[in-house]
Coordinates of C-alpha atoms (C1' of nucleotides) in Angstrom, one line a residue:
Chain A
X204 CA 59.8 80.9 118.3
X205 CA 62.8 81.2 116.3
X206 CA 62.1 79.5 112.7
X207 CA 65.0 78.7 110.8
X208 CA 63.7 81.2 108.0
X209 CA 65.3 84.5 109.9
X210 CA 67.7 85.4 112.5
X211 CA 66.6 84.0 115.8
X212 CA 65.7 87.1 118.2
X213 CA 65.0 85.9 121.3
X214 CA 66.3 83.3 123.6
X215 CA 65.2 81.4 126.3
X216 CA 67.3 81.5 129.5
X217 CA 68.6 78.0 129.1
X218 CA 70.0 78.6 125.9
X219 CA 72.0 82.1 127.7
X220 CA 73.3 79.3 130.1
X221 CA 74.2 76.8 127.1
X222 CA 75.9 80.0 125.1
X223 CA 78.1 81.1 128.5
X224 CA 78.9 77.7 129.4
X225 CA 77.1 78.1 132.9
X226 CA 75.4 74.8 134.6
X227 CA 72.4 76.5 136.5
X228 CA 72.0 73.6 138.3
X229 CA 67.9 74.0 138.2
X230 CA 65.7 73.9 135.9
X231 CA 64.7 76.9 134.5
X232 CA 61.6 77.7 132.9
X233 CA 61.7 78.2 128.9
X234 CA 59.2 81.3 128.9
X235 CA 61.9 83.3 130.3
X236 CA 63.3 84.9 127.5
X237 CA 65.8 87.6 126.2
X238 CA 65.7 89.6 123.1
X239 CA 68.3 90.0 120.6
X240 CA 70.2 92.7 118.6
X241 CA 71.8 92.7 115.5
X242 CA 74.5 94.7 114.9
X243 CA 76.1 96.0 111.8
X244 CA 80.0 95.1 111.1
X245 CA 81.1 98.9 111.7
X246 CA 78.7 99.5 114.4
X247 CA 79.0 99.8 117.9
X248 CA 76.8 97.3 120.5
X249 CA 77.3 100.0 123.5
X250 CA 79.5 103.2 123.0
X251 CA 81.8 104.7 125.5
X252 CA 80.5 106.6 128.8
X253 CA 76.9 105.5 127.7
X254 CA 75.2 104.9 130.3
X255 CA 75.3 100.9 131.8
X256 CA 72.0 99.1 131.8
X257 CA 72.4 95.9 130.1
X258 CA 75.2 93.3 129.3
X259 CA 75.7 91.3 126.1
X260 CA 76.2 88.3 125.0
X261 CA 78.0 87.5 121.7
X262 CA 75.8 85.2 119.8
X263 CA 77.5 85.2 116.7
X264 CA 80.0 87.6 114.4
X265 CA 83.6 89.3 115.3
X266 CA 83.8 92.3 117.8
X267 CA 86.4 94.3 119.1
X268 CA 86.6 96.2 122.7
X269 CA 88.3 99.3 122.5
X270 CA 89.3 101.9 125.3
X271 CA 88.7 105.7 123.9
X272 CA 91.9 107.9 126.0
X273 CA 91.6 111.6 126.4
X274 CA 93.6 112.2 123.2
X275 CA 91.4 110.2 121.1
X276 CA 93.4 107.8 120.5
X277 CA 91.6 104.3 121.0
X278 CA 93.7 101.1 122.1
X279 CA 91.7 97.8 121.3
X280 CA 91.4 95.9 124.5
X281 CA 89.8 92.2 123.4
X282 CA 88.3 90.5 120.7
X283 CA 85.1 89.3 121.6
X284 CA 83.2 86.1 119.6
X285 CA 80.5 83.6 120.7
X286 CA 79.9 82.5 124.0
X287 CA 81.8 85.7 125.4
X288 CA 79.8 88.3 127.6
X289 CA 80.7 91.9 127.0
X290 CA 79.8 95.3 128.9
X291 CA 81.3 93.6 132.6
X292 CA 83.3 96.2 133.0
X293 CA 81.0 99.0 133.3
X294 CA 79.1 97.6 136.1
X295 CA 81.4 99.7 139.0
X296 CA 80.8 102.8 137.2
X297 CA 77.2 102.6 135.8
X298 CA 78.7 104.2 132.5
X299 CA 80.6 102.4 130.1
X300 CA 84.3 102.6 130.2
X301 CA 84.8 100.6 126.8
X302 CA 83.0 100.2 123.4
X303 CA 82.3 97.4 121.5
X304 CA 82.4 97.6 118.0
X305 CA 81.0 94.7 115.4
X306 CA 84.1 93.8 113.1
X307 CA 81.8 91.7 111.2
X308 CA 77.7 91.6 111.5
X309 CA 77.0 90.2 114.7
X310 CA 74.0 89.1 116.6
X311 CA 73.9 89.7 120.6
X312 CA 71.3 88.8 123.2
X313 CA 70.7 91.2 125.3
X314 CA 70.9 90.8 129.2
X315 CA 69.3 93.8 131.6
X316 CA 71.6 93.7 134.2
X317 CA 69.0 94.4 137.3
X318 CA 67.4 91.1 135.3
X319 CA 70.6 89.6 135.5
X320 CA 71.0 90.0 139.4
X321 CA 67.4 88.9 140.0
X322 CA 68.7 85.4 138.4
X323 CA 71.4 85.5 140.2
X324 CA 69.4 85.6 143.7
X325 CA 67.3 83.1 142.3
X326 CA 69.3 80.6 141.2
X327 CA 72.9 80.5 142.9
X328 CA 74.0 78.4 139.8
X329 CA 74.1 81.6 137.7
X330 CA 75.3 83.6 140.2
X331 CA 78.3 81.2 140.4
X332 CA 78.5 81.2 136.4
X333 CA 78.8 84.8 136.8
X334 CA 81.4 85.2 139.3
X335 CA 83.6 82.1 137.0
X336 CA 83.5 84.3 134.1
X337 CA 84.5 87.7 135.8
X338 CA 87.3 86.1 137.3
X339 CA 88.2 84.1 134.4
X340 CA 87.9 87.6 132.6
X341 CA 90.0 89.0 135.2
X342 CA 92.9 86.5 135.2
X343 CA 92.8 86.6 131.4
X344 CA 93.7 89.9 131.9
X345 CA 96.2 89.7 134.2
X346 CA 98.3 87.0 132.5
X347 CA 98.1 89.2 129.1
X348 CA 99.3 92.6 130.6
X349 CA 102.4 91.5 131.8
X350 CA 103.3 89.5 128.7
X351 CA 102.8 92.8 126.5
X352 CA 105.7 94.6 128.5
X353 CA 108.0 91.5 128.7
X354 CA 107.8 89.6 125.8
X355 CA 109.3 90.6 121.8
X356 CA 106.9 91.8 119.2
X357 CA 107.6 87.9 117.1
X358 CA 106.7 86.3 120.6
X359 CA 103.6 88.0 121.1
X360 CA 102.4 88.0 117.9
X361 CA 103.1 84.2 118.2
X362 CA 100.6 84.3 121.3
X363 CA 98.3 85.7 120.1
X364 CA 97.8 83.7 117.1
X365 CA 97.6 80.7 119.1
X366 CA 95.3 82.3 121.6
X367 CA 93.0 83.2 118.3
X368 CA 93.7 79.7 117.0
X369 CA 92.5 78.1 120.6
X370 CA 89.1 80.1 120.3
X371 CA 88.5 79.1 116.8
X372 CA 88.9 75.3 118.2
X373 CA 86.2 75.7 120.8
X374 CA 84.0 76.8 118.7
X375 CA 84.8 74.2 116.1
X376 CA 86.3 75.9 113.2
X377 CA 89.9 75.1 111.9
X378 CA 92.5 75.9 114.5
X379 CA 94.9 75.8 111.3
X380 CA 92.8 77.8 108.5
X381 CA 91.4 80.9 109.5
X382 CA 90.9 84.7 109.1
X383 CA 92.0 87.6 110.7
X384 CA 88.9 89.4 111.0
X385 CA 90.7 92.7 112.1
X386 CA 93.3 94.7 111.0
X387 CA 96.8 95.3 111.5
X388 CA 96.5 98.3 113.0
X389 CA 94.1 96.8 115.4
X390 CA 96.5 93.4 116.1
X391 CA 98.8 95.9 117.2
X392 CA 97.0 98.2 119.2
X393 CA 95.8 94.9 121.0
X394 CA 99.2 93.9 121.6
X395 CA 100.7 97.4 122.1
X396 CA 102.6 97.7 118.8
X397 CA 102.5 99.5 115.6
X398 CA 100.7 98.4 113.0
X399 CA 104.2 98.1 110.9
X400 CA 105.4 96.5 114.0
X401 CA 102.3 94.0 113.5
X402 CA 102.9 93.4 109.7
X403 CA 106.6 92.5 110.4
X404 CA 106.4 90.0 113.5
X405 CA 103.4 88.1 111.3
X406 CA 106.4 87.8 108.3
X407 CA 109.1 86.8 110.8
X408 CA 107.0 84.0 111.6
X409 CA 106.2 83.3 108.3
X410 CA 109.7 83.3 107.2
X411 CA 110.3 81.0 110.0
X412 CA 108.1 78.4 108.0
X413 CA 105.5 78.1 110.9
X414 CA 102.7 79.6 108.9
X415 CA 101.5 81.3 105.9
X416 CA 99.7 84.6 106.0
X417 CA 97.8 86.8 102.7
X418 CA 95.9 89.5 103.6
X419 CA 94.1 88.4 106.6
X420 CA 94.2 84.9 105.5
X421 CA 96.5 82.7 107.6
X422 CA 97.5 79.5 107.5
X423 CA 98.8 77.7 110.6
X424 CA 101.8 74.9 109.5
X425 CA 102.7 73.9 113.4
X426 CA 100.7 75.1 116.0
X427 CA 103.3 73.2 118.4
X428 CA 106.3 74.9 117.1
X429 CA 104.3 78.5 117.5
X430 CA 103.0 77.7 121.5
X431 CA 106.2 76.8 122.2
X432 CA 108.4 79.7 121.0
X433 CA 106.2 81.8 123.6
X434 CA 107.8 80.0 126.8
X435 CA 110.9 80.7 125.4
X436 CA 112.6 82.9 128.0
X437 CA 114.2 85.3 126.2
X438 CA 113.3 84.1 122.9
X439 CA 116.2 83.7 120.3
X440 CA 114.5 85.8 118.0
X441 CA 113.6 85.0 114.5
X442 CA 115.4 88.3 112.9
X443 CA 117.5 86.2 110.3
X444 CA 115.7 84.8 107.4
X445 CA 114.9 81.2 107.0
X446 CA 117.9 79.7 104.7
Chain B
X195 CA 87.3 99.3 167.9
X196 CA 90.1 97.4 168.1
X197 CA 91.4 97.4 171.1
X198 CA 95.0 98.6 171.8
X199 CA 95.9 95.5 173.4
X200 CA 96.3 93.6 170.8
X201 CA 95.8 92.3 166.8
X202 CA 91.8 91.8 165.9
X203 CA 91.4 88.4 165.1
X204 CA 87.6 88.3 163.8
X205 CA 85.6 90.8 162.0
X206 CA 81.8 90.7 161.9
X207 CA 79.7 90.7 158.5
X208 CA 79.3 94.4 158.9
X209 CA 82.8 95.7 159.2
X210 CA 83.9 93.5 156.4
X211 CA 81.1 95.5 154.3
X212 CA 82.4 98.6 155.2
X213 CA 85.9 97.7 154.6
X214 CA 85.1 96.8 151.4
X215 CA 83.1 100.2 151.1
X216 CA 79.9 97.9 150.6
X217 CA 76.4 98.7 151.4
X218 CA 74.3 95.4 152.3
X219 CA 71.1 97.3 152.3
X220 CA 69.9 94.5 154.8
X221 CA 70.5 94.7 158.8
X222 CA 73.3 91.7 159.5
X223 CA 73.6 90.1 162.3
X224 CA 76.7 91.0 164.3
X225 CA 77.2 87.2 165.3
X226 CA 78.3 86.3 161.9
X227 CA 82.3 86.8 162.3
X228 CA 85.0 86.0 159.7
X229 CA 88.9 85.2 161.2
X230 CA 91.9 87.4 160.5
X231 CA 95.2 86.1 160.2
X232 CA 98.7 87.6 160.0
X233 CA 101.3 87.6 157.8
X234 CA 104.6 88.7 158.3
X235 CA 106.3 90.8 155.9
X236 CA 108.0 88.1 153.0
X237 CA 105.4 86.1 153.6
X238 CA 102.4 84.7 151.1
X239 CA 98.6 85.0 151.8
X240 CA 98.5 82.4 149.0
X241 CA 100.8 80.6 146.4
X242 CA 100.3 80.4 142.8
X243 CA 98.5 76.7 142.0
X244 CA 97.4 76.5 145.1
X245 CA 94.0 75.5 145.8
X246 CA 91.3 77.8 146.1
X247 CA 89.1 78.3 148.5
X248 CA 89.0 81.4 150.0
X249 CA 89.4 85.0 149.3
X250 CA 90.8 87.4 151.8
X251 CA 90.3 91.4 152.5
X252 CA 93.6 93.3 153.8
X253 CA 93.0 94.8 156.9
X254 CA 96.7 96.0 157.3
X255 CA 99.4 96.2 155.6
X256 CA 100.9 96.6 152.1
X257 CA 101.0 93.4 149.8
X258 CA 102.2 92.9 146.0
X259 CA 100.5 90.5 143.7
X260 CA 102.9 88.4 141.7
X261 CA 102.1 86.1 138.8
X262 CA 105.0 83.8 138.0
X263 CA 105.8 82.3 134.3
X264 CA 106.7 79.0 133.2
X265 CA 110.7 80.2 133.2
X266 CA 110.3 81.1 137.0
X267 CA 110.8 84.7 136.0
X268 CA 107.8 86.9 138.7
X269 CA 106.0 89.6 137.4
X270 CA 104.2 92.0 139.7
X271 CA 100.4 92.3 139.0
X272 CA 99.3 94.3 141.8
X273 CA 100.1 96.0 145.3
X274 CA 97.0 95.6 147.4
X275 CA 96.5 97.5 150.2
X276 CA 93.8 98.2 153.5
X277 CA 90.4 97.6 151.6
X278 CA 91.0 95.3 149.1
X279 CA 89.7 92.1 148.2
X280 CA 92.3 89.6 146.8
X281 CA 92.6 86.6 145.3
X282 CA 89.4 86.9 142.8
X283 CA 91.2 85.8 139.7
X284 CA 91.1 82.2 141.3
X285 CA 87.4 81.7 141.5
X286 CA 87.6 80.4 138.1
X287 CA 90.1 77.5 138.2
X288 CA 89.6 76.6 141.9
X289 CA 93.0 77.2 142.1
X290 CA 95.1 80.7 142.5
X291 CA 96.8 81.4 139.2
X292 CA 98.7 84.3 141.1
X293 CA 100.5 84.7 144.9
X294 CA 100.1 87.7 147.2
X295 CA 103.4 88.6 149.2
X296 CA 103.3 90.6 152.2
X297 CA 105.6 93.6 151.6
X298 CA 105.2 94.5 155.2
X299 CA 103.6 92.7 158.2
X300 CA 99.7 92.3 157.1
X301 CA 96.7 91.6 158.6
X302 CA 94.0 89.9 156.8
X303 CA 90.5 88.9 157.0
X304 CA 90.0 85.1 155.7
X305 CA 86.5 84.8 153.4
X306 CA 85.7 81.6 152.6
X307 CA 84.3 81.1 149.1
X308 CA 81.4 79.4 149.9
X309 CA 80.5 81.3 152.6
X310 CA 80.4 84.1 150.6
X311 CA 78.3 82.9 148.2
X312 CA 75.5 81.4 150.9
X313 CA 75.7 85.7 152.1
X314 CA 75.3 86.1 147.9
X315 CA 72.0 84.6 148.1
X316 CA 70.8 85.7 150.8
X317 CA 72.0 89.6 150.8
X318 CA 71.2 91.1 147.4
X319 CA 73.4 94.1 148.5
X320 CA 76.1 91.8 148.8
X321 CA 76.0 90.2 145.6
X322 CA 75.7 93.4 143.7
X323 CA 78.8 95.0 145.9
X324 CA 80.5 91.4 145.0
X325 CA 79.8 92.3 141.1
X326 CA 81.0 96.2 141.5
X327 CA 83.9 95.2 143.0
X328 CA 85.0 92.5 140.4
X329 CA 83.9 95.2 137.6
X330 CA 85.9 98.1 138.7
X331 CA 88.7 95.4 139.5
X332 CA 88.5 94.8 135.3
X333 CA 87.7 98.1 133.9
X334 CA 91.3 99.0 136.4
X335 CA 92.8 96.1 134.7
X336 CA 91.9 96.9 131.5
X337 CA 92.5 101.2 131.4
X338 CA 96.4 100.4 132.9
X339 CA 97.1 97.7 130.9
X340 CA 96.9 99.5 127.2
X341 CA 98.6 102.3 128.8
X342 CA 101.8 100.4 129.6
X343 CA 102.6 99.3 125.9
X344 CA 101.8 102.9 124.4
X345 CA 103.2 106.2 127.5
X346 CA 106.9 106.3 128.0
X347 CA 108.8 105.1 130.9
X348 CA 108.8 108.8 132.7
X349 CA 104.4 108.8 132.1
X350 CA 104.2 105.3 133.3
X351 CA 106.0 106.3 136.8
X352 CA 103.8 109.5 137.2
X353 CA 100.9 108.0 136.4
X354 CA 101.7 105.7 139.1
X355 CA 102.7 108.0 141.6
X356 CA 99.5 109.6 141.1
X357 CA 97.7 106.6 141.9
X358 CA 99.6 105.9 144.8
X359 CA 99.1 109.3 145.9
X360 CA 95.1 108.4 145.5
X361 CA 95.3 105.2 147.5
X362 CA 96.7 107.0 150.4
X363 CA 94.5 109.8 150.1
X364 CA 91.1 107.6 150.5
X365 CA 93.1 106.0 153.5
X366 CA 93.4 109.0 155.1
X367 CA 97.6 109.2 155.0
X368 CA 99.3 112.5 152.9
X369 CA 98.9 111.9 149.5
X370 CA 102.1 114.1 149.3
X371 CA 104.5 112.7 151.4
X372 CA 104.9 108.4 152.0
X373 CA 107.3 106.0 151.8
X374 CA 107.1 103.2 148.9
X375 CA 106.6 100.2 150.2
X376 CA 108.3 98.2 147.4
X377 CA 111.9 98.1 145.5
X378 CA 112.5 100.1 142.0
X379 CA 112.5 96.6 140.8
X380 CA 109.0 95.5 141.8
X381 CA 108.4 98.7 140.4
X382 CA 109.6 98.4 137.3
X383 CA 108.0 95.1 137.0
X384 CA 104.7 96.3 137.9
X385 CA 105.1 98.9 135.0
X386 CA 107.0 97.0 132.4
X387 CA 110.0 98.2 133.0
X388 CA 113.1 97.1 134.3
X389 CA 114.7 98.4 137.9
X390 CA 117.4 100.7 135.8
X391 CA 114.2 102.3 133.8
X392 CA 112.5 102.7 136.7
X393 CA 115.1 104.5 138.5
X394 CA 115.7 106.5 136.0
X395 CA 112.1 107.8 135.6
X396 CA 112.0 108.6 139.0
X397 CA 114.7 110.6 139.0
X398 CA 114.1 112.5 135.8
X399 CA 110.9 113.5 137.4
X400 CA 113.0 114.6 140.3
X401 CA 114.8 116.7 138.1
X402 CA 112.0 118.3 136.3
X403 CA 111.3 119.4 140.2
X404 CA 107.9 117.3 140.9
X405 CA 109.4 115.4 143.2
X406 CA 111.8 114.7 146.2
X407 CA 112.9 111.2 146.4
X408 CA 115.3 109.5 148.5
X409 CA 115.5 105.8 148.4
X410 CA 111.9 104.9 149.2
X411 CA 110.8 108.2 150.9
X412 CA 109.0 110.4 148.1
X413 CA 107.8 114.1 148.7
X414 CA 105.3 115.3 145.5
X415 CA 105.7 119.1 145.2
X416 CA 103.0 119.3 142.8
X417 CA 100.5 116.5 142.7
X418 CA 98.3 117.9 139.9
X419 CA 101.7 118.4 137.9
X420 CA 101.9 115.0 138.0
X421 CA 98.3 114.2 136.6
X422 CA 98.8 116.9 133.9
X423 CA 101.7 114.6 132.5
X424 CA 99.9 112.0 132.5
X425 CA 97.7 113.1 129.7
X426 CA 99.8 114.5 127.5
X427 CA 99.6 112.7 124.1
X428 CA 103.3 111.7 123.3
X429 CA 104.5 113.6 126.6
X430 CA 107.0 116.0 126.4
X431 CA 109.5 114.0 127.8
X432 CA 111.6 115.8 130.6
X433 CA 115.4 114.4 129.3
X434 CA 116.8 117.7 129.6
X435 CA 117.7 118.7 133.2
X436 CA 115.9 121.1 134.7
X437 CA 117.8 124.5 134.1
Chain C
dC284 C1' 89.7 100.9 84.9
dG285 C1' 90.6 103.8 88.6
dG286 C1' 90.8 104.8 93.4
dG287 C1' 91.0 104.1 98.4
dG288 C1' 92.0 101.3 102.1
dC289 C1' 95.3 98.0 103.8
dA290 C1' 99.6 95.8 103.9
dT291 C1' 104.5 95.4 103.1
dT292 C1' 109.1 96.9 103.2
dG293 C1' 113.1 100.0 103.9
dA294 C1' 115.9 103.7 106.3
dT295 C1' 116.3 106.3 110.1
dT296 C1' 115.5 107.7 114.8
dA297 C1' 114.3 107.3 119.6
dA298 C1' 113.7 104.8 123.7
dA299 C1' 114.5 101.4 126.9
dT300 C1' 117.4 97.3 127.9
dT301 C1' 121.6 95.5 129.0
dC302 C1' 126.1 95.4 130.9
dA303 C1' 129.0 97.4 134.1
dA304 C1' 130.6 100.3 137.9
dG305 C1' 130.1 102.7 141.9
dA306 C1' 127.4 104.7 146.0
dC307 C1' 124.3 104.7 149.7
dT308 C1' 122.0 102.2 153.8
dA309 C1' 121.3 99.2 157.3
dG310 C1' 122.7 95.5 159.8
dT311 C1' 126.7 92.5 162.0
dG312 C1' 130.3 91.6 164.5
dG313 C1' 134.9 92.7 165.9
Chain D
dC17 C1' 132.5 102.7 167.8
dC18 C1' 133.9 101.5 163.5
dA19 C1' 134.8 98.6 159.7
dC20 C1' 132.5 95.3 156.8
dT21 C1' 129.1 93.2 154.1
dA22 C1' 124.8 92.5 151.6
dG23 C1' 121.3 94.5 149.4
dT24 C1' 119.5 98.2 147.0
dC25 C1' 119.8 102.2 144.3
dT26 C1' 122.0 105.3 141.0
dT27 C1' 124.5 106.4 137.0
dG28 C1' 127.0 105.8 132.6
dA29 C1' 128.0 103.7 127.9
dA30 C1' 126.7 100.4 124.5
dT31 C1' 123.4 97.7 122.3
dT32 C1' 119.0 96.4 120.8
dT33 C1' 114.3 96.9 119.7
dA34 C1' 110.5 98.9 118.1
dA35 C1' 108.6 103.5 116.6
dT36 C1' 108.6 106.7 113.1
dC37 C1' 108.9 108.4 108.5
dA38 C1' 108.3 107.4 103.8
dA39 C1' 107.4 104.8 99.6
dT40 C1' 105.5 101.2 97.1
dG41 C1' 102.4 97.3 96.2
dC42 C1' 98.2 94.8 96.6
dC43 C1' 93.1 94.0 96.4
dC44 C1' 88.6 94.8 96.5
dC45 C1' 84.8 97.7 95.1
dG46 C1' 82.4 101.0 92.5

DNA sequence: CGGGGCATTGATTAAATTCAAGACTAGTGG
DNA sequence: CCACTAGTCTTGAATTTAATCAATGCCCCG
C-alpha cells in the first residue's frame, strides 16, 4: 500500500507493534490498518482541552508536549520522537490536558482509542504492551521530577543531553553528533530553568571540554564523563573556567 | 462490612472495584477474593529493585512513595492513601524502581499482576478503569511536576495543602482540620524543598492568617484562599508579616 | 542588505539553601 | 513526678544559585 514514491499513510497493526516495541504474541492479520497524519513543524497533533478520542504514535519528526497553566504560560513537559505514543494522558479525563506541538514535520499514525481497547481484549499481548509503556511513562516521570528540584542547572543540563543522546542511539543516529531540535527557551522550560539559565549550563559544559555546542548543533566529546557528573552528589560544579 | 472484631483480610473482586472507584460494567462473582496484609507504620509494602509482581490498593492507612538515587540520598514521590493503587511504575521493569513506606499502620489489598491481567481480558470495564487510572496517575505526574521548578516555595506548600485538603474531603474526613501524616522534611522533599523551606512556607502562610499550624495539626481558615494563591502568576509573596 | 528571531553574556536582585542555635514534644527511667 | 534525652520543628544569619534585567552578537531568510 504504501509505495516508496510518497509518505506512507497507513499502517498495518503489526507495523504499530514493531514501531512501540510491543510483542503481541499472535499473529495479527495485515488488513487491520491505521491511518496516518502529517503534521506541520509549528502545528499541533491534539491541542489542549480538545476533546480525547485517539492516541498517537510518533512515526517520524521532533515533537514537544507542553502543559498550557491558567496564566498562559506553557511549560514543555517531554520531547516526543519515533516509537513514542503520545495523548496517554488524557485518557482519565476524556479531554486533553497537554498539547503536542510538531518541532519539525512529523508523521503520526493515528490510534482510536475505543479501537485501541478492542485490541487490547483481543489480544492480551497489546494489552500488556500497553500497560509496559504507561508505566514505563510513568516511572520516566517520576525519576525526572525529583531530579529537577534536586539537582544544579550544569547537572541537569548534563542529563538531559545524555538522555537526548541515549534516544538518538536507539534509533540509530550518532549519540555524539546531533541537533537540538528545540530551543533554549524550551530546554529550559523542560528542565524548569530560564532560557539564560539553559544557554549558560550548555557553555559550562562546553568550557569543561566535554562537548561542543553552535546554535543547536552539538557535539558530544565524552559521553562517559557527561553520565557521570550526573551521580555526582552534590556536584562540584563547573563555575570556573577550564585553564 | 467489616466486622468490628477484627482486620479484613480478603476483599472480593467487587469491593476492590469500588475502592478503586471502578465500574466493571459486568456482574463478578463474589467468590473471587484478593488477600490484605498489614503493615506497620516504618514499614515497606515494597523495596526499590525488588521484584515485581504484584500491585497493591491501600485500604488503610497513609503511605509515602520514595525513590532512592545512586548516592542513597530518598526523595519522596508520593503519599498514597485509602483508594490508591501503588506500585504501577514497576510493571515495566518487572522490578519496583521505587518503595512504599508506611507512615502509619496500613492495610493493604495484595493484586497480583497476572491476575489482574487474566480479569483484563475478561472484564472490559476493568481494563478500561486499569487505563483511567494509570492516565490520571500521569497527567497528575505531569501537571505537579512543571509546577515545582517554576511557583515559589510559599505556592508549592498551598498548593499542597489544597490537595491534601481534597484527598480528605473525597474520604469523607474535614478538609479543614487534619493532622499531616508526614515530617516538614518528607515535605519538603516531596516539593523540592528542603525541611527549613518547608517550615518556613508553612509558617508564612500562618502568618498571612490562612492557617493554624502546630507541629503536624493544621486548621485552614480559608480553604478557597488557599486555591486563589495558587494561581497567581508570580504570587504575591506573603514575606511581610501580616499587620 | 536588512531585519527578526535566537543565543550569548554581564550586572544585579531575589529566593532558597546551608549552617547554626535554640525550642517544643514525647517517651524513658530515676 | 520530674528530669533527661532524642527527635522534630522553628528561627536567624550567611551564602549560593538561578532569575531577572539589559545589551549585544549571530544567523538565516526574505
Amino acid at each position: 500500500m504504501s509505495l516508496s514514491s510518497g509518505p506512507k499513510i497507513w499502517s498495518t497493526l503489526n507495523e504499530i507493534c514493531a514501531l512501540l516495541r510491543i510483542n503481541p504474541g499472535d499473529t495479527l492479520s495485515d488488513d487491520i490498518k491505521f491511518q496516518h497524519k502529517r503534521v506541520r513543524a509549528g502545528q499541533s497533533v491534539y491541542r489542549q482541552l480538545q476533546r480525547f478520542d485517539s492516541l498517537f504514535i510518533v512515526s517520524s519528526g521532533f515533537l514537544k508536549t507542553i502543559v498550557i497553566d491558567e496564566g498562559g504560560g506553557d511549560r514543555v513537559t517531554g520531547f516526543p520522537m519515533r516509537g513514542d505514543l503520545i495523548g496517554l494522558d488524557a485518557i482519565h479525563a476524556k479531554r486533553h490536558p497537554s498539547e503536542a506541538v510538531a518541532l519539525t514535520d512529523c508523521d503520526v499514525v493515528i490510534v482510536e482509542y475505543s479501537r485501541l481497547m478492542q485490541f487490547c481484549t483481543g489480544y492480551p499481548g497489546i494489552m500488556a504492551g500497553l500497560c509496559r509503556i504507561m508505566s514505563a511513562e510513568l516511572a520516566r516521570e517520576q525519576a525526572t521530577a525529583g531530579m529537577i528540584a534536586t539537582m544544579s542547572a550544569d547537572t541537569l543540563m548534563a542529563r538531559f543531553l545524555a538522555q537526548l543522546s541515549d534516544r538518538y542511539a536507539e534509533l540509530g543516529y550518532s549519540p555524539r553528533e546531533f541537533s537540538l531540535r528545540m530551543s533554549r527557551a524550551e530546554m529550559g522550560s523542560y528542565l524548569g530553568l530560564t532560557l539564560e539559565s539553559a544557554s549558560r549550563a550548555l557553555q559550562a559544559i562546553g568550557r569543561a571540554g566535554l562537548l561542543s555546542v553552535n546554535q543547536r548543533e552539538v557535539v558530544l566529546h565524552d559521553v562517559d564523563a557527561l553520565k557521570t557528573m550526573i551521580r555526582l552528589p552534590a556536584a562540584q560544579s563547573m563555575h570556573r573556567r577550564a585553564a
